[in-house]
Coordinates of C-alpha atoms in Angstrom, one line a residue:
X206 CA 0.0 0.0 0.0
X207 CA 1.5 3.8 -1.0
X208 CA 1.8 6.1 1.8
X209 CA -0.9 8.1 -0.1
X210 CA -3.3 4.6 0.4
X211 CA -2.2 4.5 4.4
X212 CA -3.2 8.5 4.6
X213 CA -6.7 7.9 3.2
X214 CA -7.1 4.3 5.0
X215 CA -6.2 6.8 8.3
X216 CA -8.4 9.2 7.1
X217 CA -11.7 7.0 6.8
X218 CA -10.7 4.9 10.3
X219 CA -10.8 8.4 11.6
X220 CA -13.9 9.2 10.6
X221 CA -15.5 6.3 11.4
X222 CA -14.7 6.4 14.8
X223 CA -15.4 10.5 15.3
X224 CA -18.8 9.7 14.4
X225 CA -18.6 7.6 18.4
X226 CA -22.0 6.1 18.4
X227 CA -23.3 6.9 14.9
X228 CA -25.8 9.3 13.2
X229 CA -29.2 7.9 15.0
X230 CA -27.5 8.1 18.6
X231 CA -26.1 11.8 17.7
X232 CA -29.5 12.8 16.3
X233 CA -30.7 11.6 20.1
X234 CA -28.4 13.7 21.4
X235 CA -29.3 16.9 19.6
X236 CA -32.7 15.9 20.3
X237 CA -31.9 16.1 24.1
X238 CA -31.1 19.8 23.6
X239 CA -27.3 18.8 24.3
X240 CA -23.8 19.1 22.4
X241 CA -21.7 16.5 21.4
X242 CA -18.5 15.6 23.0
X243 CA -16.2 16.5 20.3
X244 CA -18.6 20.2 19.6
X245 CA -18.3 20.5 23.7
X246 CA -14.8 20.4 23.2
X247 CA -14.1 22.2 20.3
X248 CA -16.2 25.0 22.1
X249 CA -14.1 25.9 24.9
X250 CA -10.4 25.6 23.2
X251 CA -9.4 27.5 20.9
X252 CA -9.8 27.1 17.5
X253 CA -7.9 24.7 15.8
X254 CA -5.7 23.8 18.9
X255 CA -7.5 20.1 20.0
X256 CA -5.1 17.2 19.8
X257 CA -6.6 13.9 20.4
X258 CA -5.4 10.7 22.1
X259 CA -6.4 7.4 22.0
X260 CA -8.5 7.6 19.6
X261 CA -8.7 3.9 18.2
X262 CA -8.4 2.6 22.4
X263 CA -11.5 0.0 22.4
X264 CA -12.7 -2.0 25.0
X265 CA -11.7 -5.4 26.1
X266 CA -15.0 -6.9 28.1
X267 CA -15.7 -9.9 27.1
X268 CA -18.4 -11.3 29.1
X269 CA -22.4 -10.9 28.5
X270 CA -22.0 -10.0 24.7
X271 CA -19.5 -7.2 24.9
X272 CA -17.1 -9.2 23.0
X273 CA -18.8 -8.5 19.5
X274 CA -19.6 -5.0 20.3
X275 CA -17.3 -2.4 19.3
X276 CA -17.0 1.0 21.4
X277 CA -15.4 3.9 19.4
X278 CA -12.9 5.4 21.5
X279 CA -14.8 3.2 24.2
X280 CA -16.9 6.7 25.3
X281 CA -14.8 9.4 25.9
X282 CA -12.4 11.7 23.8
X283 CA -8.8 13.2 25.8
X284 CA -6.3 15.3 24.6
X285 CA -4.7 18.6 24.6
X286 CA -5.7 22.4 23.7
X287 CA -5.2 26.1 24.5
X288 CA -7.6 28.3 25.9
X289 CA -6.5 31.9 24.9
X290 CA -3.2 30.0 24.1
X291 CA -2.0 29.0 27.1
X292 CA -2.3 24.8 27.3
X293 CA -4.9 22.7 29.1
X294 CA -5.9 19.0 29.6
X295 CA -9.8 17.7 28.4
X296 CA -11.8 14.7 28.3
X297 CA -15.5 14.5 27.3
X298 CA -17.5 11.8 28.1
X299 CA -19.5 10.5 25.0
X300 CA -23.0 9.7 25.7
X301 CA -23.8 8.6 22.0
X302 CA -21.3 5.8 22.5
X303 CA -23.2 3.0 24.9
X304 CA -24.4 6.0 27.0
X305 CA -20.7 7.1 28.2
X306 CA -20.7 4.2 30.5
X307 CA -17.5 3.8 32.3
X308 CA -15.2 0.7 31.7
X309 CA -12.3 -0.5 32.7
X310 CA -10.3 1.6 29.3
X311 CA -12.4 4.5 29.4
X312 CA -10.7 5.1 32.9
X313 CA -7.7 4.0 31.6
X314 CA -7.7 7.1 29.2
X315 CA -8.9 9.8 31.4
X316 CA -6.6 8.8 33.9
X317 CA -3.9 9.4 31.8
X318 CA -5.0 12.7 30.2
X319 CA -4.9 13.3 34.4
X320 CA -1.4 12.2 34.9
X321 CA -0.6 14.3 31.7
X322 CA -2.0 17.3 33.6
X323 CA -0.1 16.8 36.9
X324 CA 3.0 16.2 35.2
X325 CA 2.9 19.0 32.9
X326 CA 1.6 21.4 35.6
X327 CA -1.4 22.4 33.2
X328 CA -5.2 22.9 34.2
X329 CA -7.4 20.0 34.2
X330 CA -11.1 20.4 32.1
X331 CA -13.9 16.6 32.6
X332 CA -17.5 16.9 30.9
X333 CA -19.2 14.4 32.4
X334 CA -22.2 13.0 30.3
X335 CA -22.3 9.8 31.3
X336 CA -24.6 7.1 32.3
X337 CA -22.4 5.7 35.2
X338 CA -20.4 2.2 35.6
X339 CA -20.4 0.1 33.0
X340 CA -22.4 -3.3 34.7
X341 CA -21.2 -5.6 32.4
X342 CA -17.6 -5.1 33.3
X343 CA -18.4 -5.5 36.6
X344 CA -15.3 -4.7 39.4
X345 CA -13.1 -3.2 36.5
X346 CA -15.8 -0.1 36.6
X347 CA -15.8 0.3 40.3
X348 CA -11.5 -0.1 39.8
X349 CA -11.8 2.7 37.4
X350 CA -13.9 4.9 39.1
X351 CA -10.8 4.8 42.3
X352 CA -7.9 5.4 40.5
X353 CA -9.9 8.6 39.0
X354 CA -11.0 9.7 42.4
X355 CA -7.3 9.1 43.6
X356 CA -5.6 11.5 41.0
X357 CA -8.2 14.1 41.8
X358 CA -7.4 14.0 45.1
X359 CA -3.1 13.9 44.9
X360 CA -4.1 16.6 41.9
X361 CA -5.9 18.8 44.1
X362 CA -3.9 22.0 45.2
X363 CA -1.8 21.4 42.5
X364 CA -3.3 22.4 39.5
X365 CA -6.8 24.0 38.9
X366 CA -9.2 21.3 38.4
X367 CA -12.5 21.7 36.5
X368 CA -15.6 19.6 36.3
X369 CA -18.5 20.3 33.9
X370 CA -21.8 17.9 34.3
X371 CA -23.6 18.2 31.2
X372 CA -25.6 15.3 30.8
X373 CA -26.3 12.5 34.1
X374 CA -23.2 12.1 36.5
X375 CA -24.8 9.1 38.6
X376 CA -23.8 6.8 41.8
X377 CA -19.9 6.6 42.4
X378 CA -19.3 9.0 39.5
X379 CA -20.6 12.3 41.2
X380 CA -17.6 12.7 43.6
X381 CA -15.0 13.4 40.7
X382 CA -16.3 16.9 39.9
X383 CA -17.1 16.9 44.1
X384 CA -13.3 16.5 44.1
X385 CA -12.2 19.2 42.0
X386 CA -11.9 22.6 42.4
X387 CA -15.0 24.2 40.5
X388 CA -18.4 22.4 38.9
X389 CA -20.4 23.7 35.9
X390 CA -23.7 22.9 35.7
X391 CA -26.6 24.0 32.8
X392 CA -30.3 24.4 33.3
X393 CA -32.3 21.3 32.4
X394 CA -29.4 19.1 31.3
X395 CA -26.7 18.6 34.2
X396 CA -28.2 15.6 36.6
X397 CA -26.4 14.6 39.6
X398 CA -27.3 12.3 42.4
X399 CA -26.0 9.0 44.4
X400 CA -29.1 7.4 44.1
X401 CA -31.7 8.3 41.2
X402 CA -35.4 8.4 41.6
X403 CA -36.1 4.9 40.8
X404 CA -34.0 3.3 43.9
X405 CA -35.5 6.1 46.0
X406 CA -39.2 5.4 45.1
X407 CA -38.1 1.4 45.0
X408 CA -36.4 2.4 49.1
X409 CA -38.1 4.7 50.7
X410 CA -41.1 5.4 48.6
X411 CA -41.0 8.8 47.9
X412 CA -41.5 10.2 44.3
X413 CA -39.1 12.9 43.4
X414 CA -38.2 13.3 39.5
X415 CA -35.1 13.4 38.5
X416 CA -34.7 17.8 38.3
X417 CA -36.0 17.9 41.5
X418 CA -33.8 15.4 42.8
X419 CA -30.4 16.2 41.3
X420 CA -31.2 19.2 38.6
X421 CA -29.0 21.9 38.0
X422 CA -30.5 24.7 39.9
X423 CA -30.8 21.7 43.3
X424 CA -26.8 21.5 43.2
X425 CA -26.6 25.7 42.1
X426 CA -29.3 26.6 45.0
X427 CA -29.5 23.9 47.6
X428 CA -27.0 21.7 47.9
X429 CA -24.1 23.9 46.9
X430 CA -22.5 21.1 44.9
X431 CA -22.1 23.5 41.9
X432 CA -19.9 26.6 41.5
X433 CA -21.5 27.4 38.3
X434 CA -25.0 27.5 37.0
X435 CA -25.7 28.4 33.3
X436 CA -28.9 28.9 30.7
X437 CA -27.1 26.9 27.9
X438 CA -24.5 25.0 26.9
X439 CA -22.8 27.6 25.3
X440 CA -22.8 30.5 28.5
X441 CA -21.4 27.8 30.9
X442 CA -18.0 27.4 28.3
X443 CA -17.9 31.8 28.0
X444 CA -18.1 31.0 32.1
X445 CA -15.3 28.6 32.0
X446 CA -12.8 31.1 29.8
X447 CA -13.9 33.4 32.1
X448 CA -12.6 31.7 35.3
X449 CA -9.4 30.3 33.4
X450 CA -8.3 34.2 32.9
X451 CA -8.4 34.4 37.1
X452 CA -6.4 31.5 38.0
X453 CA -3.1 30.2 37.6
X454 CA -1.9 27.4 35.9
X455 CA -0.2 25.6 38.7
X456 CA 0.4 26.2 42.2
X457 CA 3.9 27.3 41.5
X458 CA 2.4 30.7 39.2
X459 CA 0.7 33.4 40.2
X460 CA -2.5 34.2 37.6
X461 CA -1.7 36.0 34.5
X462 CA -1.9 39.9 35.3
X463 CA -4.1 41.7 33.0
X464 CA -3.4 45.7 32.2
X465 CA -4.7 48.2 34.9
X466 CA -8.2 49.0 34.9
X467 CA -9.8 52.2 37.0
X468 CA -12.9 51.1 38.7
X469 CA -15.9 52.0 36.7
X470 CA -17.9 53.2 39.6
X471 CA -16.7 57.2 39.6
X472 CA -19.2 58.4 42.9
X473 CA -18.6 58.2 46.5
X474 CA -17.9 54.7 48.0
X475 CA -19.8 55.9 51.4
X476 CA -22.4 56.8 49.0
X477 CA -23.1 52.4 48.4
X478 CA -24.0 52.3 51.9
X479 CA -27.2 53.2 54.0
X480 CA -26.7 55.9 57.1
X481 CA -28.5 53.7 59.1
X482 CA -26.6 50.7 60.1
X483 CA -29.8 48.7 60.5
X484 CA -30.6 48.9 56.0
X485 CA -29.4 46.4 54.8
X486 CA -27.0 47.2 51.4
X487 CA -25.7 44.8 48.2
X488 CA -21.6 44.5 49.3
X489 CA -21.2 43.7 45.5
X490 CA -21.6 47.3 44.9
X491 CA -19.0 47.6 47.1
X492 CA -16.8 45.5 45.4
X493 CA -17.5 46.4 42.0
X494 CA -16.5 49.6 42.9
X495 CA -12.9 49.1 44.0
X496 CA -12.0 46.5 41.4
X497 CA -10.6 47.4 38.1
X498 CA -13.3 48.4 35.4
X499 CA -16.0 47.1 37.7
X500 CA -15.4 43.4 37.1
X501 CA -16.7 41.0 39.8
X502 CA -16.7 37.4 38.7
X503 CA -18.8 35.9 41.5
X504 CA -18.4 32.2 42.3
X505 CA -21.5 30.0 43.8
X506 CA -23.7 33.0 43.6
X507 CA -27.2 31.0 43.9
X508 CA -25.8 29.3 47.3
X509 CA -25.4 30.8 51.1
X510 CA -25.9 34.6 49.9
X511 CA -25.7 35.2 53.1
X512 CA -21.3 35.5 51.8
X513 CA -20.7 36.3 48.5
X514 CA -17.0 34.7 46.8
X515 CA -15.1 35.8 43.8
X516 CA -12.6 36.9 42.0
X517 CA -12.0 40.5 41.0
X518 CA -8.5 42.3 39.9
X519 CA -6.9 45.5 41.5
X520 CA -4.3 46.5 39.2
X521 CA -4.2 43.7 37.0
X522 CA -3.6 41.1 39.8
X523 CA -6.7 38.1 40.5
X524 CA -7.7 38.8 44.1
X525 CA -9.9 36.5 45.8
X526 CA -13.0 38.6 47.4
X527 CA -14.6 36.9 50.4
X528 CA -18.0 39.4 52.3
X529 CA -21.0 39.1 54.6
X530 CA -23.7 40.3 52.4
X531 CA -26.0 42.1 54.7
X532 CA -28.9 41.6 52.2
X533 CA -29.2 38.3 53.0
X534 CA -29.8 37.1 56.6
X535 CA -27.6 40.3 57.7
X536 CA -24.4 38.6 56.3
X537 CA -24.4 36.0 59.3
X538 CA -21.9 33.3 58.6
X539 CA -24.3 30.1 59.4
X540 CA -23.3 26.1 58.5
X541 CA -23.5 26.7 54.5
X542 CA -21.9 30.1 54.4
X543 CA -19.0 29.0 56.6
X544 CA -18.7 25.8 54.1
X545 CA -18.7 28.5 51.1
X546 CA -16.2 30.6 52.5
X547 CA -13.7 28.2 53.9
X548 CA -13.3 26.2 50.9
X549 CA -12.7 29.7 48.3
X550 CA -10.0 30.7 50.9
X551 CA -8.1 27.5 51.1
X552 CA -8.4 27.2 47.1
X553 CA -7.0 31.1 46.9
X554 CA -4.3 29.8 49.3
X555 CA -3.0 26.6 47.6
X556 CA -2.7 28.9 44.4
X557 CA -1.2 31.8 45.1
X558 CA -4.0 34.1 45.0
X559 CA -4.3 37.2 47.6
X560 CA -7.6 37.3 49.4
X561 CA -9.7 40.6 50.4
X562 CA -12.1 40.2 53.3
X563 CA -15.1 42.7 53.2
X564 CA -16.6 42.6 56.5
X565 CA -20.0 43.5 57.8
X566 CA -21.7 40.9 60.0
X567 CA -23.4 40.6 63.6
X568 CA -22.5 37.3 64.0
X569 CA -22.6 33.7 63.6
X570 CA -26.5 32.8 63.2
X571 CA -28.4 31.6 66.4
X572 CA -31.0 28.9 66.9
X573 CA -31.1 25.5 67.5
X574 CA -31.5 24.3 63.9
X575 CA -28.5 26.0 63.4
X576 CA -26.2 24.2 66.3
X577 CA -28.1 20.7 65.7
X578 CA -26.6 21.0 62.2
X579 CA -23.3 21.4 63.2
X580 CA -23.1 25.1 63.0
X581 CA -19.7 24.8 65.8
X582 CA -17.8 22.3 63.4
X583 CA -19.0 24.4 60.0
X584 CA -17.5 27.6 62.0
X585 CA -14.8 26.5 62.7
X586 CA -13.4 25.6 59.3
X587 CA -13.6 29.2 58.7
X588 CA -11.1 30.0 61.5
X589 CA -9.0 27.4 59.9
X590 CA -8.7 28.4 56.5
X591 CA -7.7 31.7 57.5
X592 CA -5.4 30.8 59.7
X593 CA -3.7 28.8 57.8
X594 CA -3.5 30.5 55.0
X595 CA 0.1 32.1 53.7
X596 CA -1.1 34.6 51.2
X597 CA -1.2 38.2 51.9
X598 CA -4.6 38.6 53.9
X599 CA -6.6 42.2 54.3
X600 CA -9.8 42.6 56.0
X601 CA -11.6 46.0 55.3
X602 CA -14.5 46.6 58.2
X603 CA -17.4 48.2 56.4
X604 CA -20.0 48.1 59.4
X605 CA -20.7 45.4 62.0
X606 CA -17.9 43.0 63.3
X607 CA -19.8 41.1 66.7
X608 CA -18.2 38.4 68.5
X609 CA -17.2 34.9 66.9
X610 CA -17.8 36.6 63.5
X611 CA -14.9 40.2 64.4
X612 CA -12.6 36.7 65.1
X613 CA -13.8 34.5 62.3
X614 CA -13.5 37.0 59.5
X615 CA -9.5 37.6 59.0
X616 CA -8.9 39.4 61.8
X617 CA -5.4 39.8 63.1
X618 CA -5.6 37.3 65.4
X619 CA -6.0 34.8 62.8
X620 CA -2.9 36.7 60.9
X621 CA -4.5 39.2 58.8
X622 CA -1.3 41.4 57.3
X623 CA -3.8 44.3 57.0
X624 CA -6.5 45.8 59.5
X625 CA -8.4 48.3 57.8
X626 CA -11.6 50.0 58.8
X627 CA -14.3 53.0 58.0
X628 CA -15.2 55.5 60.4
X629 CA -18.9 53.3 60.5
X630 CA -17.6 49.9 61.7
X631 CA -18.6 48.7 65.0
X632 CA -16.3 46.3 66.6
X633 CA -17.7 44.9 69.6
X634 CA -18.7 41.4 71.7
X635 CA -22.4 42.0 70.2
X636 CA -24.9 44.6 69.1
X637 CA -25.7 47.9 71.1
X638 CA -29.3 46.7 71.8
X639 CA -28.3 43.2 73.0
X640 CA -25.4 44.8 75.1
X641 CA -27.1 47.5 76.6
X642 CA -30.2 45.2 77.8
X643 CA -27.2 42.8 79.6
X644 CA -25.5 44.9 81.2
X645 CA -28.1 48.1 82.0
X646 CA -30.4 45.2 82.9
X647 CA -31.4 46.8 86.1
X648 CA -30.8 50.4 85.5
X649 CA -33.5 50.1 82.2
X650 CA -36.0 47.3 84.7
X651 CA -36.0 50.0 87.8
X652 CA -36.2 53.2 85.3
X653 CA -40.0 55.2 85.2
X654 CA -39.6 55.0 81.4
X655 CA -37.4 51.6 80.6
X656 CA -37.5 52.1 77.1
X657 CA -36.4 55.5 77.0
X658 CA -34.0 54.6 79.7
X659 CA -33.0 51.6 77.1
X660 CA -32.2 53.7 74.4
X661 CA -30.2 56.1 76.6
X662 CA -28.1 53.2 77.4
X663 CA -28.1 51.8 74.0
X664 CA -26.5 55.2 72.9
X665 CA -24.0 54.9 75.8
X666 CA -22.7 51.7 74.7
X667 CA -22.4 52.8 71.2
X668 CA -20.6 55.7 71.6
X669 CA -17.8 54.0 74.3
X670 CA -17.7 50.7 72.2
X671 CA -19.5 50.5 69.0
X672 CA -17.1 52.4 67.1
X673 CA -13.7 51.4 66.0
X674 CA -11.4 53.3 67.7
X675 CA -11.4 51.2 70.4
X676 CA -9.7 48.0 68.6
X677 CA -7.3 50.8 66.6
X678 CA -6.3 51.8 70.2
X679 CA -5.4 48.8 71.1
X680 CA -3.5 48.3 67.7
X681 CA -6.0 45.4 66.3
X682 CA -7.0 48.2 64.0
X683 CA -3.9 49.0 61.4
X684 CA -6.0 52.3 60.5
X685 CA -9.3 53.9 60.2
X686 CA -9.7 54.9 56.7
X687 CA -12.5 56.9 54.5
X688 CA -14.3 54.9 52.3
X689 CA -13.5 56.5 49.5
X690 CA -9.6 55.8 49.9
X691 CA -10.5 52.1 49.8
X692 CA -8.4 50.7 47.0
X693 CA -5.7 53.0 47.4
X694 CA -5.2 51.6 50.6
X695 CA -5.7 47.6 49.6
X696 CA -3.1 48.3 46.3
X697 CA -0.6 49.6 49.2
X698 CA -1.2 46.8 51.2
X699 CA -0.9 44.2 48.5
X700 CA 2.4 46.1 47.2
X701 CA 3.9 45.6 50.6
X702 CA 3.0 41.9 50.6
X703 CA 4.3 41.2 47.4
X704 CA 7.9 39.8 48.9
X705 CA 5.2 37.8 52.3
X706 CA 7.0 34.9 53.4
X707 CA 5.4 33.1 56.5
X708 CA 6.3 29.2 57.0
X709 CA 4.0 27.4 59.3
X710 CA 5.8 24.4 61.5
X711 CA 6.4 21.2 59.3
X712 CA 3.6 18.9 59.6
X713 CA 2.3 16.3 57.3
X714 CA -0.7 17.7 57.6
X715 CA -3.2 19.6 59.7
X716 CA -6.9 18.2 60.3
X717 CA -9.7 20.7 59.4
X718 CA -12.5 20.3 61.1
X719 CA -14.0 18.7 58.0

C-alpha cells in the first residue's frame, strides 16, 4: 500500500470512529437539547488547537455479549488544547457511545490525560455525560472509578481542576467533579445524584423526579454542589474562559496579570451604603466599585448569599474577594456560608491568589436548627482556613464586626497582614441593643420609662464601644480609613506583601474540622 493509500485508509478509520456512536445516537443527542462531546470540546479551546489521544483505544469486556460490540474510543475523547493560548488538559464523556458508561479503558484514558496534567503542571477540564459504571464489566468499573478519584485527590492544590456535568453524573461517578476545584452545571441538562429516583421510590417510597432530585438549579441553590450554573450550553464554556483568565496554571504561578483598569464606579464609596446601620445594602456594589473596570466574577452566587465569593483584579492582579452580604440574613456566617467561604480561601491559598475580606456581620447565626446541624464544626473551618492560609490577607471593616464573626473574619488574630476599617464599623462582643439590655439590665427594669432609659443606654454603649477606635487603640485596628480611599489603601497593602514569606511548622498535615 502507498503512503498516499495508508493516509486515506487513516483518514476513513478516523472518521468512522469520530462519528462515536453513529448518526441515529447523535440525532438523540441533539434531540436532548445537548452538544456533542467532540462540539463540547471544540467550544471551549481555541480554535484549531485540539489534539486527540487514544482515539482507536476500544474496550476489552468480554463477558455478557461485549465481545462482539465495538465501542469507538470506548466513550470518551482526551487530549490537549489552548484556551487563549495557554495549554490545558480535556476529556469528554461521550453519551452517544453506549451512554458514556465507564469501563475499565475508558478510565484507563482519562486517567492518563490526568497524569498528563499533573505532570505538565497544566489545568485539568472533565464533561461528564455519562450514564455511570459500565455493569457488564463489573469490578473493572468500580476499579476505574478509584484510581480517577485518587488522582483528583493527589491533583488537588496542584493544578486547577474543572468539572463540567452536562448530561447524568450518577452513583460513584458524582464525587470526581465533588473532588475538583470548580463544577459547571446548565439548566435542564446537568443531573447529579447517588441514588436516582427509581432506587429512592423502589427504598423509601417517595417520588421525586429526576430535576427535583439532582437538577442543575438543586446543586446551584440547595445543595451547593455547583460553583456554576448556566442557561445553555454555550454561556457555561464563556463561564469557563472566564474563570481560566483568574487562575493560575499551577500552584507554583501566580494568575496572569491583565493591564490596569480604574474602577468603573466614579461616585462616593460611602455613598453604596445606608446611614443607618440597621438597611441592609448589596456588598457587590461595594466590590465592583474598587476593582478594576468594575469586574466582579462571582463564584456560587445562587448558594449561602448570606457571603458572596469571587474573584475581582486591582491593578491587573486576581484577588480573591470573600464578604458578609447584609442583604441576605444580615451577612451572618451560618453552616453553608462557613462551608462556602472556607473552601474559596483554602483554594485562593493553595494557588497563590491574595484574598480581600469585606466585612459587615453581627455574627454567627443563632438557633437550634443552626447548632443541631453542626453550626460549631461548619465555623470552625472558617477559623482554619484563615489561619492557615500564607497569602497576603486584608480585612476591610465596612460596618458590624460582633463576636465569633470580628474573630472568624481575617482578623489579626488569625494573621490578617492588614487591618483596615471605615469610620462606620462597630467592633464589639455584640450589638448595642443586645449589650445594653445585659448589662443596663437593672438600671432600664428600675427606670420610670425603661425604654427611653433603654435607648439612653443603648447610645452609651455605642458611643464608648460601637465604634472602632477602640480596637485601633489597642492596635487590632492598622487604620481607620475613609471609604472613598479604599483601594488606594488595599493596592498599598498588596504592594507591601508582594515579597510575604510566612512558613508554618512542618507537619504532614493539619486536620480541618471537616
Amino acid at each position: 500500500m502507498s503512503l498516499k493509500k495508508h493516509i486515506l485508509d487513516l483518514r476513513k478509520r478516523k472518521k468512522k470512529v469520530e462519528m462515536g456512536g453513529g448518526e441515529k445516537a447523535i440525532e438523540k443527542q441533539v434531540a436532548m437539547g445537548k452538544m456533542t462531546a467532540r462540539e463540547r470540546i471544540l467550544a471551549i479551546l481555541d480554535q484549531d488547537s485540539f489534539t486527540e489521544y487514544d482515539l482507536f483505544v476500544e474496550h476489552e469486556a468480554k463477558d455478557f455479549g461485549m465481545d462482539k460490540k465495538q465501542l469507538h474510543g470506548d466513550g470518551v475523547i482526551i487530549g490537549t488544547g489552548t484556551i487563549y493560548g495557554a495549554p490545558i488538559c480535556v476529556f469528554a464523556q461521550d453519551f452517544t457511545v453506549a451512554g458514556g458508561s465507564l469501563g475499565l479503558m475508558h478510565a484507563r484514558k482519562i486517567t492518563k490525560i490526568m497524569d498528563h496534567a499533573l505532570k505538565m503542571r497544566v489545568p485539568l477540564i472533565g464533561i461528564n455525560d455519562s450514564g455511570g459504571a459500565r455493569i457488564q464489566e463489573g469490578v473493572n468499573s468500580l476499579a476505574g472509578y478509584g484510581e480517577i478519584f485518587y488522582r483528583n485527590t493527589i491533583a488537588s492544590g496542584v493544578i486547577p481542576q474543572i468539572s463540567v456535568i452536562l448530561g447524568p453524573c450518577a452513583g460513584g461517578a458524582v464525587y470526581s467533579p465533588a473532588l475538583t476545584d470548580f463544577v459547571f452545571v446548565v439548566d435542564n441538562i446537568s443531573k447529579m445524584f447517588i441514588t436516582g429516583p427509581g432506587v429512592i421510590k423502589t427504598v423509601l417510597g417517595e417520588e421525586i423526579s429526576m430535576e427535583e432530585l439532582g437538577g442543575a438549579r438543586v446543586h446551584a441553590e440547595t445543595t451547593g454542589n455547583a460553583h456554576f450554573f448556566a442557561e445553555s450550553e454555550q454561556e457555561c464554556f464563556e463561564q469557563i474562559k472566564k474563570l481560566i483568565t483568574y487562575i493560575p496554571w499551577n500552584n507554583s504561578k501566580k494568575a496572569k496579570e491583565f493591564p490596569p483598569k480604574d474602577p468603573v464606579f466614579k461616585g462616593n464609596i460611602e455613598d453604596l451604603i445606608p446611614s443607618d446601620p440597621r438597611n441592609p445594602y448589596d456588598v457587590r456594589d461595594v466590590i465592583r466599585g474598587i476593582v478594576d473596570d468594575g469586574d466582579f466574577f462571582e463564584i456560587q452566587e445562587l448558594f449561602a448569599a448570606n457571603i458572596v465569593i469571587g474573584f475581582g483584579r486591582l491593578n491587573g492582579q486576581t484577588i480573591g474577594f470573600v464578604a458578609n452580604q447584609p442583604l441576605v440574613l444580615a451577612g451572618v456566617l451560618d453552616c453553608d456560608s462557613s462551608d462556602k467561604a472556607a473552601r474559596f480561601i483554602r483554594y485562593c491559598d493553595s494557588f497563590n491568589i491574595p484574598i480581600v475580606t469585606l466585612e459587615d456581620m453581627p455574627g454567627y447565626l443563632p438557633g437550634a436548627d443552626q447548632e443541631h446541624a453542626g453550626v460549631i464544626r461548619h465555623g470552625a473551618k472558617v477559623l482554619y482556613a484563615y489561619s492557615e492560609a500564607t497569602v497576603p490577607k486584608v480585612t476591610v471593616i465596612l460596618r458590624k464586626a460582633y463576636g465569633g464573626g470580628y474573630i472568624a473574619m481575617n482578623s489579626r488574630h488569625l494573621g490578617a497582614d492588614f487591618m483596615f476599617a471605615w469610620p462606620t464599623a462597630e467592633i464589639a462582643v455584640m450589638g448595642p441593643e443586645g449589650a445594653a439590655n445585659i448589662i443596663f439590665k437593672k438600671e432600664i427594669e428600675g427606670a420610670e420609662n425603661p425604654e427611653e432609659m433603654r435607648q439612653i443606654k443603648v447610645q452609651e454603649y455605642k458611643d464608648k464601644f460601637a465604634n472602632p477606635y477602640v480596637a485601633a487603640a489597642k492596635g487590632y485596628i492598622d487604620s481607620v480609613i475613609e471609604p472613598n480611599d479604599t483601594r488606594s489603601i488595599l493596592l498599598h497593602a498588596l504592594e507591601v506583601s508582594e515579597g510575604k514569606d510566612v512558613r508554618h511548622p512542618e507537619k504532614k498535615h493539619g486536620i480541618p474540622p471537616f
